[in-house]
């Protein structure tokens, strides 16, 4: 009989994308496990693919607020969400519940503990979020992406990397085909620019200033602005500077952008780091300064200092001139190859267990 896996994830793409990556990997297993997503606000979450996965919603809201009434409401909603999750689990009968962090997952994980269903947590960031840190003592196993995270969580912690979505594997598509998709030149170095789930505005402002200083370069851009209102503005800006560019608000086929890119500039969320490492694309990282516990700064330190995959600048340091200068340095073939080799070497470490394997593992 196939296993039944209940996955709980919500909030930003950093939580939801890895959860969907796990579900896609589980779907490929010979044992054909059944998967159900349960969390708050899945019906309206822009990162969740409702057409591909079965899901049920439960009530959730932040627990802590400066407003006592909102705090009270948070605990009432928590109790309601736990009760709803219990009803779903009694119907679905999961063998294991997998949580990906954020308050959206708390009611479902508490319900799993109440029903004595094994819990596996996945922590994507170098610094654990509050939900995972608090719930780690309830988990059977905890999978982490960054090695240093092991020391910051209680329980049985193992390094499992990041479950990437279908198609997010290096070599699945020829670089030439990816460049054709974006209508770009195969002979020019390609810079991928995006701000991720958060913080695209600062990256956009920076690139507008940089473009004037990159007129004489051969660098071409793939730029995802995160805002449809500024697309035409950037197209005109790059055209005036003689820079060949594909500018879009978003890209549903982000794996094509990674296949096309020689270098990227962006934030240092866990998913961005994992995808850059998989595709062996060096980066200029500008950590989102308002991330909880400065976890993006720690993520970037890992990518730069441990892996050797790029450079890091605080947002306050990342002036137009600084970024233009470092960009022109890093797109040199020797420098690019040096960083790409470092990324490839890190990927060749001894095999580790994957989150998919951990989820399907029998309890001893």
mmCIF file of C-alpha atoms in Angstrom:
data_model
loop_
_atom_site.group_PDB
_atom_site.id
_atom_site.type_symbol
_atom_site.label_atom_id
_atom_site.label_comp_id
_atom_site.label_asym_id
_atom_site.label_seq_id
_atom_site.Cartn_x
_atom_site.Cartn_y
_atom_site.Cartn_z
ATOM 1 C CA UNK A 1 0.000 0.000 0.000
ATOM 2 C CA UNK A 2 1.409 3.401 -0.985
ATOM 3 C CA UNK A 3 2.333 5.951 1.651
ATOM 4 C CA UNK A 4 0.150 8.957 2.304
ATOM 5 C CA UNK A 5 2.156 12.174 2.633
ATOM 6 C CA UNK A 6 0.588 15.371 3.964
ATOM 7 C CA UNK A 7 2.602 18.518 3.148
ATOM 8 C CA UNK A 8 2.034 21.837 4.904
ATOM 9 C CA UNK A 9 3.568 25.016 3.463
ATOM 10 C CA UNK A 10 2.459 28.593 2.927
ATOM 11 C CA UNK A 11 3.524 32.205 2.658
ATOM 12 C CA UNK A 12 6.398 33.117 0.349
ATOM 13 C CA UNK A 13 7.891 31.237 -2.580
ATOM 14 C CA UNK A 14 10.795 30.283 -0.336
ATOM 15 C CA UNK A 15 8.418 28.016 1.590
ATOM 16 C CA UNK A 16 6.011 26.957 -1.155
ATOM 17 C CA UNK A 17 8.409 26.188 -4.023
ATOM 18 C CA UNK A 18 10.465 23.563 -2.134
ATOM 19 C CA UNK A 19 7.237 21.947 -0.921
ATOM 20 C CA UNK A 20 6.020 21.615 -4.507
ATOM 21 C CA UNK A 21 9.447 20.326 -5.525
ATOM 22 C CA UNK A 22 9.109 17.564 -2.941
ATOM 23 C CA UNK A 23 5.598 16.706 -4.155
ATOM 24 C CA UNK A 24 6.846 16.410 -7.750
ATOM 25 C CA UNK A 25 9.714 14.149 -6.670
ATOM 26 C CA UNK A 26 7.333 11.966 -4.668
ATOM 27 C CA UNK A 27 5.054 11.634 -7.706
ATOM 28 C CA UNK A 28 7.926 10.006 -9.638
ATOM 29 C CA UNK A 29 8.529 7.276 -7.065
ATOM 30 C CA UNK A 30 7.656 3.672 -8.012
ATOM 31 C CA UNK A 31 5.669 3.347 -4.785
ATOM 32 C CA UNK A 32 3.279 6.106 -5.992
ATOM 33 C CA UNK A 33 2.722 7.865 -2.646
ATOM 34 C CA UNK A 34 -0.420 9.974 -2.294
ATOM 35 C CA UNK A 35 0.174 13.665 -1.507
ATOM 36 C CA UNK A 36 -2.152 16.262 0.004
ATOM 37 C CA UNK A 37 -1.288 19.901 0.775
ATOM 38 C CA UNK A 38 -2.865 21.421 3.891
ATOM 39 C CA UNK A 39 -2.232 25.003 5.063
ATOM 40 C CA UNK A 40 -3.769 28.444 5.324
ATOM 41 C CA UNK A 41 -4.478 30.657 2.295
ATOM 42 C CA UNK A 42 -3.451 28.134 -0.375
ATOM 43 C CA UNK A 43 -6.421 29.140 -2.544
ATOM 44 C CA UNK A 44 -4.970 32.648 -2.913
ATOM 45 C CA UNK A 45 -1.226 31.940 -2.688
ATOM 46 C CA UNK A 46 0.378 33.123 -5.947
ATOM 47 C CA UNK A 47 3.272 30.671 -5.576
ATOM 48 C CA UNK A 48 1.085 27.570 -5.178
ATOM 49 C CA UNK A 49 0.085 25.608 -8.296
ATOM 50 C CA UNK A 50 -3.529 24.753 -7.498
ATOM 51 C CA UNK A 51 -4.012 23.003 -10.838
ATOM 52 C CA UNK A 52 -1.335 20.392 -10.074
ATOM 53 C CA UNK A 53 -1.827 19.475 -6.411
ATOM 54 C CA UNK A 54 -4.708 18.378 -4.215
ATOM 55 C CA UNK A 55 -5.097 20.713 -1.244
ATOM 56 C CA UNK A 56 -7.264 21.625 1.727
ATOM 57 C CA UNK A 57 -7.295 24.945 3.557
ATOM 58 C CA UNK A 58 -7.325 25.482 7.306
ATOM 59 C CA UNK A 59 -7.589 28.680 9.339
ATOM 60 C CA UNK A 60 -4.331 30.425 10.238
ATOM 61 C CA UNK A 61 -3.150 33.857 11.355
ATOM 62 C CA UNK A 62 -0.076 35.298 13.102
ATOM 63 C CA UNK A 63 -0.013 34.469 16.808
ATOM 64 C CA UNK A 64 1.863 37.464 18.187
ATOM 65 C CA UNK A 65 0.860 41.101 17.750
ATOM 66 C CA UNK A 66 1.249 44.343 19.668
ATOM 67 C CA UNK A 67 -2.525 44.550 19.577
ATOM 68 C CA UNK A 68 -3.955 42.284 22.343
ATOM 69 C CA UNK A 69 -7.147 41.712 20.361
ATOM 70 C CA UNK A 70 -5.162 40.518 17.340
ATOM 71 C CA UNK A 71 -3.142 38.209 19.576
ATOM 72 C CA UNK A 72 -6.366 36.776 21.000
ATOM 73 C CA UNK A 73 -7.712 36.349 17.474
ATOM 74 C CA UNK A 74 -4.479 34.566 16.531
ATOM 75 C CA UNK A 75 -4.919 31.964 19.265
ATOM 76 C CA UNK A 76 -8.613 31.486 18.434
ATOM 77 C CA UNK A 77 -7.671 30.900 14.789
ATOM 78 C CA UNK A 78 -4.886 28.551 15.865
ATOM 79 C CA UNK A 79 -7.364 26.411 17.807
ATOM 80 C CA UNK A 80 -9.769 26.444 14.865
ATOM 81 C CA UNK A 81 -6.967 25.498 12.465
ATOM 82 C CA UNK A 82 -5.829 22.623 14.690
ATOM 83 C CA UNK A 83 -9.392 21.252 14.849
ATOM 84 C CA UNK A 84 -9.796 21.567 11.061
ATOM 85 C CA UNK A 85 -6.441 19.850 10.489
ATOM 86 C CA UNK A 86 -7.430 16.974 12.769
ATOM 87 C CA UNK A 87 -10.582 16.423 10.705
ATOM 88 C CA UNK A 88 -8.565 16.423 7.461
ATOM 89 C CA UNK A 89 -6.039 13.961 8.888
ATOM 90 C CA UNK A 90 -8.708 11.607 10.152
ATOM 91 C CA UNK A 91 -10.054 11.524 6.608
ATOM 92 C CA UNK A 92 -6.722 11.392 4.701
ATOM 93 C CA UNK A 93 -4.867 9.214 7.259
ATOM 94 C CA UNK A 94 -1.306 10.433 6.497
ATOM 95 C CA UNK A 95 1.712 8.283 7.352
ATOM 96 C CA UNK A 96 3.865 11.377 7.774
ATOM 97 C CA UNK A 97 3.393 15.160 7.824
ATOM 98 C CA UNK A 98 6.063 17.382 6.259
ATOM 99 C CA UNK A 99 6.280 21.057 7.263
ATOM 100 C CA UNK A 100 8.167 23.821 5.447
ATOM 101 C CA UNK A 101 8.041 26.637 7.974
ATOM 102 C CA UNK A 102 5.977 29.828 8.543
ATOM 103 C CA UNK A 103 2.952 30.330 10.786
ATOM 104 C CA UNK A 104 0.713 28.929 8.028
ATOM 105 C CA UNK A 105 1.930 25.441 8.980
ATOM 106 C CA UNK A 106 1.613 25.616 12.773
ATOM 107 C CA UNK A 107 -2.003 24.377 13.212
ATOM 108 C CA UNK A 108 -1.451 21.373 10.947
ATOM 109 C CA UNK A 109 1.797 20.369 12.652
ATOM 110 C CA UNK A 110 0.243 20.658 16.122
ATOM 111 C CA UNK A 111 -2.638 18.485 14.924
ATOM 112 C CA UNK A 112 -0.142 15.897 13.655
ATOM 113 C CA UNK A 113 1.550 15.819 17.049
ATOM 114 C CA UNK A 114 -1.806 15.419 18.798
ATOM 115 C CA UNK A 115 -2.648 12.463 16.529
ATOM 116 C CA UNK A 116 0.883 11.023 16.965
ATOM 117 C CA UNK A 117 1.665 11.206 13.268
ATOM 118 C CA UNK A 118 5.418 11.502 12.550
ATOM 119 C CA UNK A 119 6.542 15.020 11.642
ATOM 120 C CA UNK A 120 9.400 15.941 9.308
ATOM 121 C CA UNK A 121 10.418 19.590 9.032
ATOM 122 C CA UNK A 122 12.412 21.217 6.256
ATOM 123 C CA UNK A 123 14.373 24.388 7.022
ATOM 124 C CA UNK A 124 15.543 26.148 3.868
ATOM 125 C CA UNK A 125 17.398 29.085 5.410
ATOM 126 C CA UNK A 126 20.675 29.256 7.294
ATOM 127 C CA UNK A 127 18.866 30.776 10.302
ATOM 128 C CA UNK A 128 15.723 28.802 11.245
ATOM 129 C CA UNK A 129 12.404 30.610 11.205
ATOM 130 C CA UNK A 130 10.395 30.935 14.417
ATOM 131 C CA UNK A 131 7.856 28.260 13.501
ATOM 132 C CA UNK A 132 10.449 25.601 12.676
ATOM 133 C CA UNK A 133 12.628 26.526 15.643
ATOM 134 C CA UNK A 134 9.700 26.163 18.029
ATOM 135 C CA UNK A 135 8.312 23.002 16.412
ATOM 136 C CA UNK A 136 11.673 21.253 15.974
ATOM 137 C CA UNK A 137 11.297 19.585 19.373
ATOM 138 C CA UNK A 138 8.120 17.877 18.095
ATOM 139 C CA UNK A 139 9.667 16.525 14.895
ATOM 140 C CA UNK A 140 10.870 13.000 14.163
ATOM 141 C CA UNK A 141 13.472 14.334 11.712
ATOM 142 C CA UNK A 142 14.512 17.767 10.455
ATOM 143 C CA UNK A 143 16.047 18.285 7.022
ATOM 144 C CA UNK A 144 18.196 21.367 6.414
ATOM 145 C CA UNK A 145 19.657 22.997 3.313
ATOM 146 C CA UNK A 146 22.674 24.727 4.888
ATOM 147 C CA UNK A 147 25.155 22.634 6.930
ATOM 148 C CA UNK A 148 25.523 25.298 9.655
ATOM 149 C CA UNK A 149 21.786 25.164 10.419
ATOM 150 C CA UNK A 150 22.207 21.787 12.143
ATOM 151 C CA UNK A 151 23.541 23.403 15.312
ATOM 152 C CA UNK A 152 20.570 25.786 15.596
ATOM 153 C CA UNK A 153 17.763 23.213 15.802
ATOM 154 C CA UNK A 154 16.825 20.592 18.374
ATOM 155 C CA UNK A 155 16.240 16.968 17.450
ATOM 156 C CA UNK A 156 17.556 14.674 14.735
ATOM 157 C CA UNK A 157 18.844 17.063 12.051
ATOM 158 C CA UNK A 158 20.202 15.905 8.681
ATOM 159 C CA UNK A 159 21.451 17.817 5.630
ATOM 160 C CA UNK A 160 19.119 17.150 2.691
ATOM 161 C CA UNK A 161 19.636 20.145 0.428
ATOM 162 C CA UNK A 162 16.714 21.817 -1.321
ATOM 163 C CA UNK A 163 14.004 19.951 -3.264
ATOM 164 C CA UNK A 164 13.839 21.818 -6.573
ATOM 165 C CA UNK A 165 10.822 21.929 -8.857
ATOM 166 C CA UNK A 166 10.410 19.883 -12.023
ATOM 167 C CA UNK A 167 12.782 21.061 -14.751
ATOM 168 C CA UNK A 168 15.143 22.811 -12.338
ATOM 169 C CA UNK A 169 18.108 20.583 -13.099
ATOM 170 C CA UNK A 170 21.227 21.653 -14.950
ATOM 171 C CA UNK A 171 21.612 20.273 -18.468
ATOM 172 C CA UNK A 172 17.949 19.561 -19.150
ATOM 173 C CA UNK A 173 17.921 22.255 -21.858
ATOM 174 C CA UNK A 174 20.659 23.518 -24.185
ATOM 175 C CA UNK A 175 21.890 27.013 -23.368
ATOM 176 C CA UNK A 176 21.360 28.053 -26.998
ATOM 177 C CA UNK A 177 17.680 27.081 -26.787
ATOM 178 C CA UNK A 178 17.245 29.050 -23.569
ATOM 179 C CA UNK A 179 18.839 32.143 -25.131
ATOM 180 C CA UNK A 180 16.586 31.766 -28.177
ATOM 181 C CA UNK A 181 13.565 31.728 -25.848
ATOM 182 C CA UNK A 182 14.593 35.162 -24.546
ATOM 183 C CA UNK A 183 15.625 36.336 -28.072
ATOM 184 C CA UNK A 184 19.196 37.011 -26.983
ATOM 185 C CA UNK A 185 22.618 36.674 -28.613
ATOM 186 C CA UNK A 186 24.505 33.411 -28.089
ATOM 187 C CA UNK A 187 27.885 35.157 -28.274
ATOM 188 C CA UNK A 188 27.358 37.726 -25.488
ATOM 189 C CA UNK A 189 27.623 37.201 -21.705
ATOM 190 C CA UNK A 190 24.161 37.157 -20.137
ATOM 191 C CA UNK A 191 23.240 38.760 -16.814
ATOM 192 C CA UNK A 192 20.087 37.542 -15.036
ATOM 193 C CA UNK A 193 18.488 40.212 -12.820
ATOM 194 C CA UNK A 194 15.649 39.571 -10.380
ATOM 195 C CA UNK A 195 14.612 40.415 -6.835
ATOM 196 C CA UNK A 196 12.923 37.163 -5.856
ATOM 197 C CA UNK A 197 9.773 37.036 -3.741
ATOM 198 C CA UNK A 198 10.803 40.200 -1.876
ATOM 199 C CA UNK A 199 12.811 43.313 -2.528
ATOM 200 C CA UNK A 200 12.751 43.713 -6.326
ATOM 201 C CA UNK A 201 12.373 47.510 -6.177
ATOM 202 C CA UNK A 202 15.872 48.158 -4.828
ATOM 203 C CA UNK A 203 17.405 45.862 -7.460
ATOM 204 C CA UNK A 204 15.442 47.715 -10.154
ATOM 205 C CA UNK A 205 16.689 51.116 -8.979
ATOM 206 C CA UNK A 206 20.241 49.824 -8.953
ATOM 207 C CA UNK A 207 20.065 48.459 -12.500
ATOM 208 C CA UNK A 208 18.665 51.707 -13.851
ATOM 209 C CA UNK A 209 21.757 53.495 -12.554
ATOM 210 C CA UNK A 210 24.145 50.744 -13.690
ATOM 211 C CA UNK A 211 22.893 50.596 -17.261
ATOM 212 C CA UNK A 212 24.414 53.968 -18.175
ATOM 213 C CA UNK A 213 27.822 52.714 -17.013
ATOM 214 C CA UNK A 214 27.565 49.477 -19.012
ATOM 215 C CA UNK A 215 27.028 51.063 -22.430
ATOM 216 C CA UNK A 216 30.372 49.941 -23.791
ATOM 217 C CA UNK A 217 30.113 46.366 -22.508
ATOM 218 C CA UNK A 218 28.826 43.367 -24.470
ATOM 219 C CA UNK A 219 26.681 42.217 -21.549
ATOM 220 C CA UNK A 220 23.018 41.472 -22.305
ATOM 221 C CA UNK A 221 20.253 41.336 -19.710
ATOM 222 C CA UNK A 222 17.380 39.095 -18.678
ATOM 223 C CA UNK A 223 15.518 41.306 -16.206
ATOM 224 C CA UNK A 224 12.422 40.284 -14.231
ATOM 225 C CA UNK A 225 11.204 43.479 -12.590
ATOM 226 C CA UNK A 226 8.508 42.035 -10.319
ATOM 227 C CA UNK A 227 6.294 44.960 -11.390
ATOM 228 C CA UNK A 228 4.495 45.142 -14.750
ATOM 229 C CA UNK A 229 4.210 48.935 -14.460
ATOM 230 C CA UNK A 230 7.953 49.502 -14.957
ATOM 231 C CA UNK A 231 8.635 47.042 -17.803
ATOM 232 C CA UNK A 232 8.323 49.608 -20.623
ATOM 233 C CA UNK A 233 10.438 52.068 -18.663
ATOM 234 C CA UNK A 234 13.299 49.561 -18.402
ATOM 235 C CA UNK A 235 12.975 48.481 -22.020
ATOM 236 C CA UNK A 236 13.432 52.119 -23.076
ATOM 237 C CA UNK A 237 16.297 52.625 -20.636
ATOM 238 C CA UNK A 238 18.245 49.631 -21.929
ATOM 239 C CA UNK A 239 17.519 50.505 -25.558
ATOM 240 C CA UNK A 240 18.883 54.027 -25.041
ATOM 241 C CA UNK A 241 22.055 52.538 -23.541
ATOM 242 C CA UNK A 242 22.472 50.083 -26.411
ATOM 243 C CA UNK A 243 22.023 47.076 -24.114
ATOM 244 C CA UNK A 244 20.219 44.073 -25.580
ATOM 245 C CA UNK A 245 17.675 42.929 -23.017
ATOM 246 C CA UNK A 246 14.601 40.817 -22.370
ATOM 247 C CA UNK A 247 12.490 42.582 -19.745
ATOM 248 C CA UNK A 248 9.422 40.984 -18.156
ATOM 249 C CA UNK A 249 7.545 41.453 -14.892
ATOM 250 C CA UNK A 250 7.771 37.730 -14.051
ATOM 251 C CA UNK A 251 8.808 34.467 -15.677
ATOM 252 C CA UNK A 252 6.882 31.250 -15.186
ATOM 253 C CA UNK A 253 9.724 29.250 -16.750
ATOM 254 C CA UNK A 254 12.501 30.440 -14.469
ATOM 255 C CA UNK A 255 14.591 27.358 -15.222
ATOM 256 C CA UNK A 256 15.076 28.703 -18.764
ATOM 257 C CA UNK A 257 16.537 31.906 -17.339
ATOM 258 C CA UNK A 258 19.012 29.913 -15.249
ATOM 259 C CA UNK A 259 20.011 27.873 -18.299
ATOM 260 C CA UNK A 260 20.624 31.096 -20.266
ATOM 261 C CA UNK A 261 22.518 33.034 -17.574
ATOM 262 C CA UNK A 262 26.272 33.382 -17.107
ATOM 263 C CA UNK A 263 25.941 35.547 -13.990
ATOM 264 C CA UNK A 264 23.072 36.800 -11.847
ATOM 265 C CA UNK A 265 22.393 39.724 -9.568
ATOM 266 C CA UNK A 266 19.707 39.443 -6.923
ATOM 267 C CA UNK A 267 18.730 38.650 -3.360
ATOM 268 C CA UNK A 268 19.939 35.658 -1.371
ATOM 269 C CA UNK A 269 16.809 33.772 -0.423
ATOM 270 C CA UNK A 270 17.309 30.048 0.104
ATOM 271 C CA UNK A 271 15.608 29.064 -3.165
ATOM 272 C CA UNK A 272 17.720 31.523 -5.154
ATOM 273 C CA UNK A 273 20.909 30.125 -3.599
ATOM 274 C CA UNK A 274 19.825 26.520 -4.255
ATOM 275 C CA UNK A 275 18.903 27.200 -7.887
ATOM 276 C CA UNK A 276 22.116 29.144 -8.566
ATOM 277 C CA UNK A 277 24.104 26.230 -7.144
ATOM 278 C CA UNK A 278 22.207 23.652 -9.195
ATOM 279 C CA UNK A 279 22.737 25.589 -12.437
ATOM 280 C CA UNK A 280 26.281 26.630 -11.440
ATOM 281 C CA UNK A 281 25.582 30.318 -12.083
ATOM 282 C CA UNK A 282 27.823 32.734 -10.117
ATOM 283 C CA UNK A 283 26.123 35.655 -8.435
ATOM 284 C CA UNK A 284 26.352 39.202 -7.159
ATOM 285 C CA UNK A 285 24.267 38.924 -4.002
ATOM 286 C CA UNK A 286 22.531 41.850 -2.308
ATOM 287 C CA UNK A 287 20.790 40.350 0.760
ATOM 288 C CA UNK A 288 17.315 41.661 1.555
ATOM 289 C CA UNK A 289 18.052 43.826 4.626
ATOM 290 C CA UNK A 290 14.653 43.342 6.258
ATOM 291 C CA UNK A 291 14.679 39.522 6.236
ATOM 292 C CA UNK A 292 13.965 37.951 9.631
ATOM 293 C CA UNK A 293 17.135 37.471 11.710
ATOM 294 C CA UNK A 294 19.161 38.683 8.717
ATOM 295 C CA UNK A 295 18.976 35.135 7.343
ATOM 296 C CA UNK A 296 19.611 36.297 3.770
ATOM 297 C CA UNK A 297 22.951 37.729 4.883
ATOM 298 C CA UNK A 298 23.909 34.333 6.352
ATOM 299 C CA UNK A 299 22.709 32.562 3.191
ATOM 300 C CA UNK A 300 24.914 34.863 1.117
ATOM 301 C CA UNK A 301 27.927 34.240 3.362
ATOM 302 C CA UNK A 302 27.589 30.514 2.677
ATOM 303 C CA UNK A 303 27.393 31.033 -1.102
ATOM 304 C CA UNK A 304 30.370 33.414 -1.147
ATOM 305 C CA UNK A 305 32.716 32.167 1.587
ATOM 306 C CA UNK A 306 31.973 28.432 1.772
ATOM 307 C CA UNK A 307 31.148 27.691 -1.862
ATOM 308 C CA UNK A 308 33.088 30.458 -3.616
ATOM 309 C CA UNK A 309 30.205 31.158 -5.976
ATOM 310 C CA UNK A 310 30.167 34.948 -6.058
ATOM 311 C CA UNK A 311 30.376 38.215 -4.161
ATOM 312 C CA UNK A 312 28.138 39.909 -1.600
ATOM 313 C CA UNK A 313 27.282 43.562 -1.040
ATOM 314 C CA UNK A 314 25.016 45.059 1.605
ATOM 315 C CA UNK A 315 22.234 47.116 0.040
ATOM 316 C CA UNK A 316 23.758 50.307 1.467
ATOM 317 C CA UNK A 317 27.097 49.500 -0.202
ATOM 318 C CA UNK A 318 25.643 48.543 -3.568
ATOM 319 C CA UNK A 319 25.970 51.814 -5.464
ATOM 320 C CA UNK A 320 25.590 52.056 -9.234
ATOM 321 C CA UNK A 321 29.335 52.440 -9.717
ATOM 322 C CA UNK A 322 30.314 49.614 -7.347
ATOM 323 C CA UNK A 323 27.978 47.113 -8.997
ATOM 324 C CA UNK A 324 28.892 48.215 -12.531
ATOM 325 C CA UNK A 325 32.599 47.792 -11.740
ATOM 326 C CA UNK A 326 32.228 44.359 -10.144
ATOM 327 C CA UNK A 327 29.923 43.212 -12.937
ATOM 328 C CA UNK A 328 32.489 44.110 -15.590
ATOM 329 C CA UNK A 329 35.135 42.241 -13.590
ATOM 330 C CA UNK A 330 33.074 39.098 -13.033
ATOM 331 C CA UNK A 331 31.916 38.655 -16.636
ATOM 332 C CA UNK A 332 35.522 38.129 -17.719
ATOM 333 C CA UNK A 333 35.832 34.512 -18.891
ATOM 334 C CA UNK A 334 38.598 33.521 -16.444
ATOM 335 C CA UNK A 335 36.749 34.947 -13.436
ATOM 336 C CA UNK A 336 33.451 33.366 -14.468
ATOM 337 C CA UNK A 337 35.066 29.968 -14.987
ATOM 338 C CA UNK A 338 36.765 30.157 -11.592
ATOM 339 C CA UNK A 339 33.430 30.664 -9.811
ATOM 340 C CA UNK A 340 31.623 28.077 -11.941
ATOM 341 C CA UNK A 341 34.287 25.503 -11.064
ATOM 342 C CA UNK A 342 33.818 26.290 -7.364
ATOM 343 C CA UNK A 343 30.055 25.754 -7.668
ATOM 344 C CA UNK A 344 30.537 22.484 -9.564
ATOM 345 C CA UNK A 345 33.086 21.247 -7.008
ATOM 346 C CA UNK A 346 30.739 21.898 -4.093
ATOM 347 C CA UNK A 347 28.016 19.871 -5.803
ATOM 348 C CA UNK A 348 30.405 16.904 -6.075
ATOM 349 C CA UNK A 349 30.592 16.362 -2.305
ATOM 350 C CA UNK A 350 29.788 12.845 -1.038
ATOM 351 C CA UNK A 351 26.178 11.892 -1.617
ATOM 352 C CA UNK A 352 23.699 12.959 1.030
ATOM 353 C CA UNK A 353 20.166 11.808 1.580
ATOM 354 C CA UNK A 354 17.441 13.806 -0.180
ATOM 355 C CA UNK A 355 14.308 15.098 1.517
ATOM 356 C CA UNK A 356 12.252 12.758 -0.684
ATOM 357 C CA UNK A 357 14.260 9.767 0.570
ATOM 358 C CA UNK A 358 13.904 10.967 4.156
ATOM 359 C CA UNK A 359 10.128 11.268 3.818
ATOM 360 C CA UNK A 360 9.812 7.737 2.395
ATOM 361 C CA UNK A 361 12.130 6.226 4.997
ATOM 362 C CA UNK A 362 10.567 3.767 7.412
ATOM 363 C CA UNK A 363 10.792 4.674 11.097
ATOM 364 C CA UNK A 364 13.133 2.386 13.015
#
